[in-house]
Short mmCIF file of C-alpha atoms and ligand atoms in Angstrom, two decimals:
data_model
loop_
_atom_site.label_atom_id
_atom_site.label_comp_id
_atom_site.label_asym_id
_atom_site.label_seq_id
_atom_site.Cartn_x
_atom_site.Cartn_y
_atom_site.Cartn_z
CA UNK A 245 97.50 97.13 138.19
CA UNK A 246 94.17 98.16 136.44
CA UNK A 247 92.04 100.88 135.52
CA UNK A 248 89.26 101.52 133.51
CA UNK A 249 88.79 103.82 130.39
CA UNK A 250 85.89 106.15 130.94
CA UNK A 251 86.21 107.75 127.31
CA UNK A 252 88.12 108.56 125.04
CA UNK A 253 88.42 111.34 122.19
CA UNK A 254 90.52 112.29 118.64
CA UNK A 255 91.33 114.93 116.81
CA UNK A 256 92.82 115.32 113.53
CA UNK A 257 93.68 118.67 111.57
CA UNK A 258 91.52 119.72 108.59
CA UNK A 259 93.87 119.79 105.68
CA UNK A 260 93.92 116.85 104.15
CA UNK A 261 97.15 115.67 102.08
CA UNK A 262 96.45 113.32 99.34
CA UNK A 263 99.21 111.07 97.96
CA UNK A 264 98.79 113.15 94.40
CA UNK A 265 99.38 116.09 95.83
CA UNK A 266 102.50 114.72 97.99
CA UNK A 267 103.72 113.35 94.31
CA UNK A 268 104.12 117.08 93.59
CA UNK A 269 106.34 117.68 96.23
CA UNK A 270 108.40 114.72 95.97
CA UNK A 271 109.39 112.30 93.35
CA UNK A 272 106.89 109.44 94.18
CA UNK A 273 103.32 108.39 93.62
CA UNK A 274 99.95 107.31 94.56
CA UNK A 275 100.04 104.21 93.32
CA UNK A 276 104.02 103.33 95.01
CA UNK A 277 102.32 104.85 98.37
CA UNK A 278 99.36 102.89 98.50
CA UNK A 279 101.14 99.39 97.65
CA UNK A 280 104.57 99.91 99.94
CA UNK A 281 102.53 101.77 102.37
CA UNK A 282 98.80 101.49 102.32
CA UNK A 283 98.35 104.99 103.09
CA UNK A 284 96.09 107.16 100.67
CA UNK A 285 96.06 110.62 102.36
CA UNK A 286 96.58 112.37 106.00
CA UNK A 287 96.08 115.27 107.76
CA UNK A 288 98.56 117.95 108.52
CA UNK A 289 98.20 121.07 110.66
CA UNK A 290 99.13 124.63 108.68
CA UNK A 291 98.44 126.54 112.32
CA UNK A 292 97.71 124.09 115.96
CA UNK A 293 100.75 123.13 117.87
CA UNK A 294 100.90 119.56 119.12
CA UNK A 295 99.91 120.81 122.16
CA UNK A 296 96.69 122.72 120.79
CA UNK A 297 95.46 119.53 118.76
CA UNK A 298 96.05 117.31 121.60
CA UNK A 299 93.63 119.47 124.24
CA UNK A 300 91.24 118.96 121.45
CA UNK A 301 91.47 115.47 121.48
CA UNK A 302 91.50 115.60 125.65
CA UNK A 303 88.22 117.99 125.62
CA UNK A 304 86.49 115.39 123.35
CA UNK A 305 87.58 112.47 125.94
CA UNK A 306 86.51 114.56 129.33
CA UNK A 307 83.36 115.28 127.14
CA UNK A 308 82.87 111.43 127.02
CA UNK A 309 83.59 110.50 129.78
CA UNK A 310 81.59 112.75 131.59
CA UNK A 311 83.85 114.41 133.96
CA UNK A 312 85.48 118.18 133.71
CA UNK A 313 89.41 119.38 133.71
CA UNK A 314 88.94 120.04 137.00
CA UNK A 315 88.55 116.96 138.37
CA UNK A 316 91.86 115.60 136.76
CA UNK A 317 94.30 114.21 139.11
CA UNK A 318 96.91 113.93 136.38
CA UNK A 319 98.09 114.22 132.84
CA UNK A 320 100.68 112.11 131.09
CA UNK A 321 100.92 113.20 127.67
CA UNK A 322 103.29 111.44 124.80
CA UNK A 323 104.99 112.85 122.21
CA UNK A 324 108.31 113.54 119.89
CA UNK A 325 107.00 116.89 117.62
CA UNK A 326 106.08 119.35 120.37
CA UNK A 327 106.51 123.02 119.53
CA UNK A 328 108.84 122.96 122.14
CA UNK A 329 111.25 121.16 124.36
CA UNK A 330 109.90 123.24 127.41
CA UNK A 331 106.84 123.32 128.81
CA UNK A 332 105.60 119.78 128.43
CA UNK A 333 103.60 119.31 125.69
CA UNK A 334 101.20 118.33 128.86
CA UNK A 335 101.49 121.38 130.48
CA UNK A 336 100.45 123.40 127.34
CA UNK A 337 97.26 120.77 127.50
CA UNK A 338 96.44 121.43 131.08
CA UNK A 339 96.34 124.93 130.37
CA UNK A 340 94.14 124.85 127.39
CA UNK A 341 91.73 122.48 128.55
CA UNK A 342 91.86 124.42 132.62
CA UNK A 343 92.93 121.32 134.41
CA UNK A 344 95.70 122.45 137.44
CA UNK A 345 96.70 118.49 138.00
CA UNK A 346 100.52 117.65 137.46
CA UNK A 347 101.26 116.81 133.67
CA UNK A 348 104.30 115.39 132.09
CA UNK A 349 105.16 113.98 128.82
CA UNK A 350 106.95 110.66 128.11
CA UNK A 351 108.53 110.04 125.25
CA UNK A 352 108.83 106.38 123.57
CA UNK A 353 108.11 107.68 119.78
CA UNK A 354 105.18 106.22 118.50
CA UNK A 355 105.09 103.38 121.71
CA UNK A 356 104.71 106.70 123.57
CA UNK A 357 100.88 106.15 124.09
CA UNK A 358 101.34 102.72 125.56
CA UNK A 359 104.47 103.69 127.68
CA UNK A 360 102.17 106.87 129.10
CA UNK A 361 99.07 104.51 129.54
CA UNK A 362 101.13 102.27 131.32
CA UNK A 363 102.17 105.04 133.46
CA UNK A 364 99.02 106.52 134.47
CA UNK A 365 98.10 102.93 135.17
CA UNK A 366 101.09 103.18 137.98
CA UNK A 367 99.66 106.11 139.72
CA UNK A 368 96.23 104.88 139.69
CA UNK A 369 97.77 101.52 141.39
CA UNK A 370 99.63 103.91 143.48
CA UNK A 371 96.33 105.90 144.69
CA UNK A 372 95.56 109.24 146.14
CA UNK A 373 94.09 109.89 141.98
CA UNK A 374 90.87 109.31 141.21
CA UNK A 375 90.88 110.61 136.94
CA UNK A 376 93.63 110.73 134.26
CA UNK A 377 94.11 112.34 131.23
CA UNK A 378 96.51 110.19 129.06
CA UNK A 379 97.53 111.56 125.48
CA UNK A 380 99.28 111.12 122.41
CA UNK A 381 99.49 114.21 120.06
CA UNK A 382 101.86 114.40 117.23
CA UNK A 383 102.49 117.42 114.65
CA UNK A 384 105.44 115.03 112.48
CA UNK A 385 105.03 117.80 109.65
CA UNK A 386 107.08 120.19 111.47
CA UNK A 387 110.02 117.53 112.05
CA UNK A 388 109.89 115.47 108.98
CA UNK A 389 112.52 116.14 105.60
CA UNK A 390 110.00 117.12 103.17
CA UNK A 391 112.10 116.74 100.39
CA UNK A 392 112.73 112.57 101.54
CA UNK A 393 110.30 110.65 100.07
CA UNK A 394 111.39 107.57 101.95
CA UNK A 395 109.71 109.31 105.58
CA UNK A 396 107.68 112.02 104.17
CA UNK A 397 105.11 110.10 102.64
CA UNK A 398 104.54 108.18 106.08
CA UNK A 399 103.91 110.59 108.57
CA UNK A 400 101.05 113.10 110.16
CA UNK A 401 99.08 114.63 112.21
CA UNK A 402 96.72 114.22 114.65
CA UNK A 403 96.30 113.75 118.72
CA UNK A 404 94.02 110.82 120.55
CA UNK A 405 93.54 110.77 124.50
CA UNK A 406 91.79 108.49 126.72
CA UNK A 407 90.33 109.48 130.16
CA UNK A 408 90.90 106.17 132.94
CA UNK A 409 90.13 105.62 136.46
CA UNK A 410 90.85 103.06 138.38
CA UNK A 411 89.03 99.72 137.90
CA UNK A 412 89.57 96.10 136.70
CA UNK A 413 89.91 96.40 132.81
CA UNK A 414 93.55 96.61 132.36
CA UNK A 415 94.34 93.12 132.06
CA UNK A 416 98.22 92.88 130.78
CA UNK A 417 100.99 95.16 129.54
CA UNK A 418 104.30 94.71 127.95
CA UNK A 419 107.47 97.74 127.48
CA UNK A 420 110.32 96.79 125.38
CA UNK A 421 113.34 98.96 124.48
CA UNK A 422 116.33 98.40 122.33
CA UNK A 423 118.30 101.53 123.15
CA UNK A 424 119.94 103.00 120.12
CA UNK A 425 120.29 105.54 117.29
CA UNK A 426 121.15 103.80 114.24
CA UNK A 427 117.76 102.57 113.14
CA UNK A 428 115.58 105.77 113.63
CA UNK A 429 116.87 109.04 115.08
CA UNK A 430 115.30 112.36 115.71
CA UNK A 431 118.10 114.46 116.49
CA UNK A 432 117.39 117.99 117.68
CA UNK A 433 119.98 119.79 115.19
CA UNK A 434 122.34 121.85 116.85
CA UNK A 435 122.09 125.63 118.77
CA UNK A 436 125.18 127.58 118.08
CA UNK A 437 127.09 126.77 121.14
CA UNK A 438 130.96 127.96 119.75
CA UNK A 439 132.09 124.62 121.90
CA UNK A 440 130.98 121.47 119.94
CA UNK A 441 133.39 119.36 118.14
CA UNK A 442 130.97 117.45 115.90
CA UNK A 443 129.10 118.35 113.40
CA UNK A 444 125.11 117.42 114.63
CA UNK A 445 122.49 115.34 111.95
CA UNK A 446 119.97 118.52 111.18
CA UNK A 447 116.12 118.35 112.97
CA UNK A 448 114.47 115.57 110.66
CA UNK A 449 113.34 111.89 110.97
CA UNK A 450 116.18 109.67 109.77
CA UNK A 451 114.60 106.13 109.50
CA UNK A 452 116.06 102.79 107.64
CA UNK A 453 113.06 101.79 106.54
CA UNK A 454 113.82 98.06 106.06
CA UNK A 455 115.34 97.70 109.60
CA UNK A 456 111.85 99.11 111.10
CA UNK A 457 110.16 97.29 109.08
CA UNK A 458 111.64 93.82 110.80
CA UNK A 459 111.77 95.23 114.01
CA UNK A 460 107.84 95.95 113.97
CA UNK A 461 106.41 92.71 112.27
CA UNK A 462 108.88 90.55 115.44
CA UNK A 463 107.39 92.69 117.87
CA UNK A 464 103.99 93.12 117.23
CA UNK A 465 104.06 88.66 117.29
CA UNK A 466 106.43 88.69 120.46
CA UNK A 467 104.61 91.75 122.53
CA UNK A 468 101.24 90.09 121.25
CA UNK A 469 102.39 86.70 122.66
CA UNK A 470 103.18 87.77 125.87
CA UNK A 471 100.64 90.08 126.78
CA UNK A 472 98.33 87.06 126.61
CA UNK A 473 100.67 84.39 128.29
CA UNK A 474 100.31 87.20 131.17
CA UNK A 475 96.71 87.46 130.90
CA UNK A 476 96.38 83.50 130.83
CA UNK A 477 94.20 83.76 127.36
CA UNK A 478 94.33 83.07 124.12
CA UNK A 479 95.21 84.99 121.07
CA UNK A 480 92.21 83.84 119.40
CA UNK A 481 90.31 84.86 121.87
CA UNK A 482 90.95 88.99 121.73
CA UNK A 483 88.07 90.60 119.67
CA UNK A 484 89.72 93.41 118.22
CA UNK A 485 93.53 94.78 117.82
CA UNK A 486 94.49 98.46 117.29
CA UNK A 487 98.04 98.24 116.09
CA UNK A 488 100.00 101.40 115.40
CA UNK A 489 98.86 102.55 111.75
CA UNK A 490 102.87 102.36 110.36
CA UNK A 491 102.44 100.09 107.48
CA UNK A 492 99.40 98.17 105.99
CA UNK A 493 102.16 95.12 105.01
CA UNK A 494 103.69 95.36 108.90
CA UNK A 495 100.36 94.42 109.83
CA UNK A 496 99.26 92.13 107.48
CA UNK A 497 102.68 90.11 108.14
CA UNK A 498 102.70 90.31 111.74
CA UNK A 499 98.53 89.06 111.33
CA UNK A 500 99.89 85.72 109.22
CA UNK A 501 102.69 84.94 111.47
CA UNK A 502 100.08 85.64 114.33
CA UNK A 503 97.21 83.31 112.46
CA UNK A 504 94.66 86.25 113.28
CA UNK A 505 92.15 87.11 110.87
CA UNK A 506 93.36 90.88 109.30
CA UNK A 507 89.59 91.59 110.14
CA UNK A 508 90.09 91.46 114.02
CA UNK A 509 92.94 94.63 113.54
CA UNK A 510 91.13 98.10 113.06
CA UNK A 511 92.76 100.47 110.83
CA UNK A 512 92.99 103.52 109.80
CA UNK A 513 96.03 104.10 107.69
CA UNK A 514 94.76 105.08 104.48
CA UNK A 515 93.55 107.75 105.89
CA UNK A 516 95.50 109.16 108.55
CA UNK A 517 99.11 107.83 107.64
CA UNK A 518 101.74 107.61 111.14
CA UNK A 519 100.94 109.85 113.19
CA UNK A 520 102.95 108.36 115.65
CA UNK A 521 101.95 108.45 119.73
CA UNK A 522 98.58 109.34 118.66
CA UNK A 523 98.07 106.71 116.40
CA UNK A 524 96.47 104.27 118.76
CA UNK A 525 94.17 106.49 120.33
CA UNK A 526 93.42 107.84 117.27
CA UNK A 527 92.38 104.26 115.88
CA UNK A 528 90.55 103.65 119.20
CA UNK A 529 88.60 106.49 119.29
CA UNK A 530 87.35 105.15 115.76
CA UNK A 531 86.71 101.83 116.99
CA UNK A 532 84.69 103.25 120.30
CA UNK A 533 82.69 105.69 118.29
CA UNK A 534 81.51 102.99 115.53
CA UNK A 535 79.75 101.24 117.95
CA UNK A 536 81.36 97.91 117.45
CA UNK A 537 82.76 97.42 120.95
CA UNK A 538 80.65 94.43 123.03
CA UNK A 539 81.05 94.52 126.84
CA UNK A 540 83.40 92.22 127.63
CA UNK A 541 85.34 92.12 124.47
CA UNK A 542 89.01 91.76 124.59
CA UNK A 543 91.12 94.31 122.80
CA UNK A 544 94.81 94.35 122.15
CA UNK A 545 96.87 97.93 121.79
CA UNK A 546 100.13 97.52 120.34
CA UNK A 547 102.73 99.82 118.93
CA UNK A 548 106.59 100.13 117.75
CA UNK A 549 108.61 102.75 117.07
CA UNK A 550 111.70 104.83 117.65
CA UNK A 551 113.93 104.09 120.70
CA UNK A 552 113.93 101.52 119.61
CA UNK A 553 110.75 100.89 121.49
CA UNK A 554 107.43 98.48 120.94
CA UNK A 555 104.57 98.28 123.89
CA UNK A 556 101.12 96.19 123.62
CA UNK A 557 98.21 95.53 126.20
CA UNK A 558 95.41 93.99 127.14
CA UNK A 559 92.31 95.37 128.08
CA UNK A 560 88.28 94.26 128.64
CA UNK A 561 85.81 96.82 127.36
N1 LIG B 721 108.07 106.73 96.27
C1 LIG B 721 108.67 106.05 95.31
N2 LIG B 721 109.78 105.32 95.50
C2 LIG B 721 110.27 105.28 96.74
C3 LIG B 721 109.69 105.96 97.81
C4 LIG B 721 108.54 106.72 97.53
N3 LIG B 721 107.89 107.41 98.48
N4 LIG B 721 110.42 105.75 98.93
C5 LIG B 721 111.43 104.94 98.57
N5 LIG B 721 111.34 104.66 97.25
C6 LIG B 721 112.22 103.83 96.45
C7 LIG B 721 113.61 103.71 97.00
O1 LIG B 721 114.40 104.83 96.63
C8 LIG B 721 114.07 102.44 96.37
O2 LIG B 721 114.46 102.71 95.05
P1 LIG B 721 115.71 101.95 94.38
O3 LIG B 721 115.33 100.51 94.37
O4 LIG B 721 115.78 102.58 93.03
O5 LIG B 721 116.87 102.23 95.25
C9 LIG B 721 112.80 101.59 96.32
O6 LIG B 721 111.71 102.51 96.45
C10 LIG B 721 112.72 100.56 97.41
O7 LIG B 721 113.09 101.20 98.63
P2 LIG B 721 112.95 100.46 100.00
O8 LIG B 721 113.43 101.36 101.08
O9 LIG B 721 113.55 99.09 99.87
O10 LIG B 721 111.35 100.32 100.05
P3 LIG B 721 110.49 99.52 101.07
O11 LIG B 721 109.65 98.54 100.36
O12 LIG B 721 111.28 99.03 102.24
O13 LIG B 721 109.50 100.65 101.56
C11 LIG B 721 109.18 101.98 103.52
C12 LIG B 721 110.02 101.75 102.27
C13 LIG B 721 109.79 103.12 104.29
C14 LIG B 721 107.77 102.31 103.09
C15 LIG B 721 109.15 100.68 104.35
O14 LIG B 721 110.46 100.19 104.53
C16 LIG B 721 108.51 100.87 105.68
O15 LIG B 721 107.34 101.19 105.79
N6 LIG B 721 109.27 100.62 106.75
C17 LIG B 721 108.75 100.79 108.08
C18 LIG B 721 108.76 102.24 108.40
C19 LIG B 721 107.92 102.56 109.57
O16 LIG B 721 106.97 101.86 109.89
N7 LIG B 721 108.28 103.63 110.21
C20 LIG B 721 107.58 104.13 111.32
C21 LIG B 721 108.07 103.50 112.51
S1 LIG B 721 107.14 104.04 113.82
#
């Protein structure tokens, strides 16, 4: 199963939330933030939709790679904050960006961009599609508790896309789930059917911070591990790693345990915060664009999130 990424494009809203400011809102501050979480500001959207910031993201990926909407065979778009549950949030991007291919969303929480990579990778293998659109776009300030500090000070905005077609650079993937609510849950809150027994948790991110926490430093060393025992190489050998910008200290563990240099994983954290599926293509984009990338390197993508879910690959620029 391989493809090859023809280009790839981000997009991130203009306001820009700094942790002083957030320290208004809630009882926390800059310098808590920046230690427990690494993250100094982030963008949130006042006005785009998911949807609108993640055809933003797509145009600026069809733009590098050189092709139109048109000529996209498919669209598999990931996210958990869409303005809606229906259309897809891929459909919305189809429309916007005047592609007529069949587009569907996965959702995986912030593994989403791996899990719809993987996906598109599928259908390429498949054949009968020449182009895909794959996308992670993420509006968390809609669904997040403002008045928790524990989650609000984590999360933002933002969509990242790639556009692939089939080739040989895909070298390894791993999808892990650990079904269940009790860690992180995004429940939907409730309509006002007169039938339910239960009271339902209100629309918010409930997270146990901790418990993520472990979850993500094992992962990123066990989906690391095996996405090289697959390929046949090396850790040491990978030139670059975009991990999912969660924590600055999930990283840095899961680097020691790993014995990689912190240097080999590109971040962006401090100034982006989560923004969940898009936070690898986000961090890509970035690591395209600054010119760093050598033919041939070896890049690992990895991410965890909600599901519980984790997901890392292996590609060959
Ligand atoms: N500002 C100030 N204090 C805060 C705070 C904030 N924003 N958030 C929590 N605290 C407080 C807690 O109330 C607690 O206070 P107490 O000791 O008086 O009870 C104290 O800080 C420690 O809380 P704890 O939850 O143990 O902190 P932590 O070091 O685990 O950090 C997270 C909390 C959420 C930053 C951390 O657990 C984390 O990043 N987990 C992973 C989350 C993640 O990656 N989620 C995305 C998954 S995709």
């Amino acid at each position: 199963m391989s493809f090859q990424i023809l280009g790839t494009g981000a997009y991130t809203p203009e306001k820009i939330l700094t942790n002083d400011e957030l320290s208004s809102l809630v009882d926390t501050s800059d310098e808590w933030i920046t230690q427990r979480v690494g993250v100094k500001e982030r963008r949130i959207s006042v006005c785009e939709s998911a949807a609108e910031m993640g055809a933003k993201a797509a145009q600026r990926a069809l733009d590098a790679a050189g092709i139109t909407a048109e000529q996209l065979d498919l669209i598999v778009g990931a996210t958990v904050s869409a303005d809606c549950i229906c259309p897809s949030m891929s459909a919305m991007v189809q429309k916007q960006i005047g592609a007529h291919c069949p587009a569907f969303d996965v959702n995986s929480a912030c593994s989403g961009f791996l899990f719809a990579l993987d996906t598109a990778a599928a259908f390429l293998e498949r054949g009968g599609i020449q182009y895909a659109l794959v996308l992670g776009a993420e509006r968390l300030s809609r669904i997040v508790d403002w008045t928790d500090r524990s989650t609000c000070v984590i999360f933002a905005d933002g969509a990242g896309a790639f556009v692939i077609a089939k080739g040989e650079n895909y070298l390894g993937s791993h999808l892990f789930t650990q079904g269940g609510d009790s860690v992180l849950h995004i429940p939907l809150g409730r309509g006002n059917s007169p039938f339910y027994e239960k009271e339902e948790q209100p629309l918010a991110v409930h997270m146990s911070g901790q418990e993520t926490f472990k979850f993500a430093v094992t992962q990123i060393e066990n989906d690391l591990k095996l996405i090289a025992n697959q390929a046949g190489i090396d850790l040491s050998e990978v030139s670059w790693i975009v991990p999912h910008q969660a924590n600055y200290r999930i990283i840095e563990l899961a680097a020691r345990r790993l014995r990689i240099p912190i240097e080999k994983f590109v971040l962006n954290l401090e100034y982006y915060g989560n923004t969940s599926s898009a936070s690898v293509p986000i961090c890509f984009d970035s690591l395209v664009r600054s010119g760093k990338l050598k033919k041939g390197d070896l890049i690992a993508l990895c991410a965890f999130g909600g599901g519980l879910s984790s997901a890392a690959c292996l590609i060959r620029w």
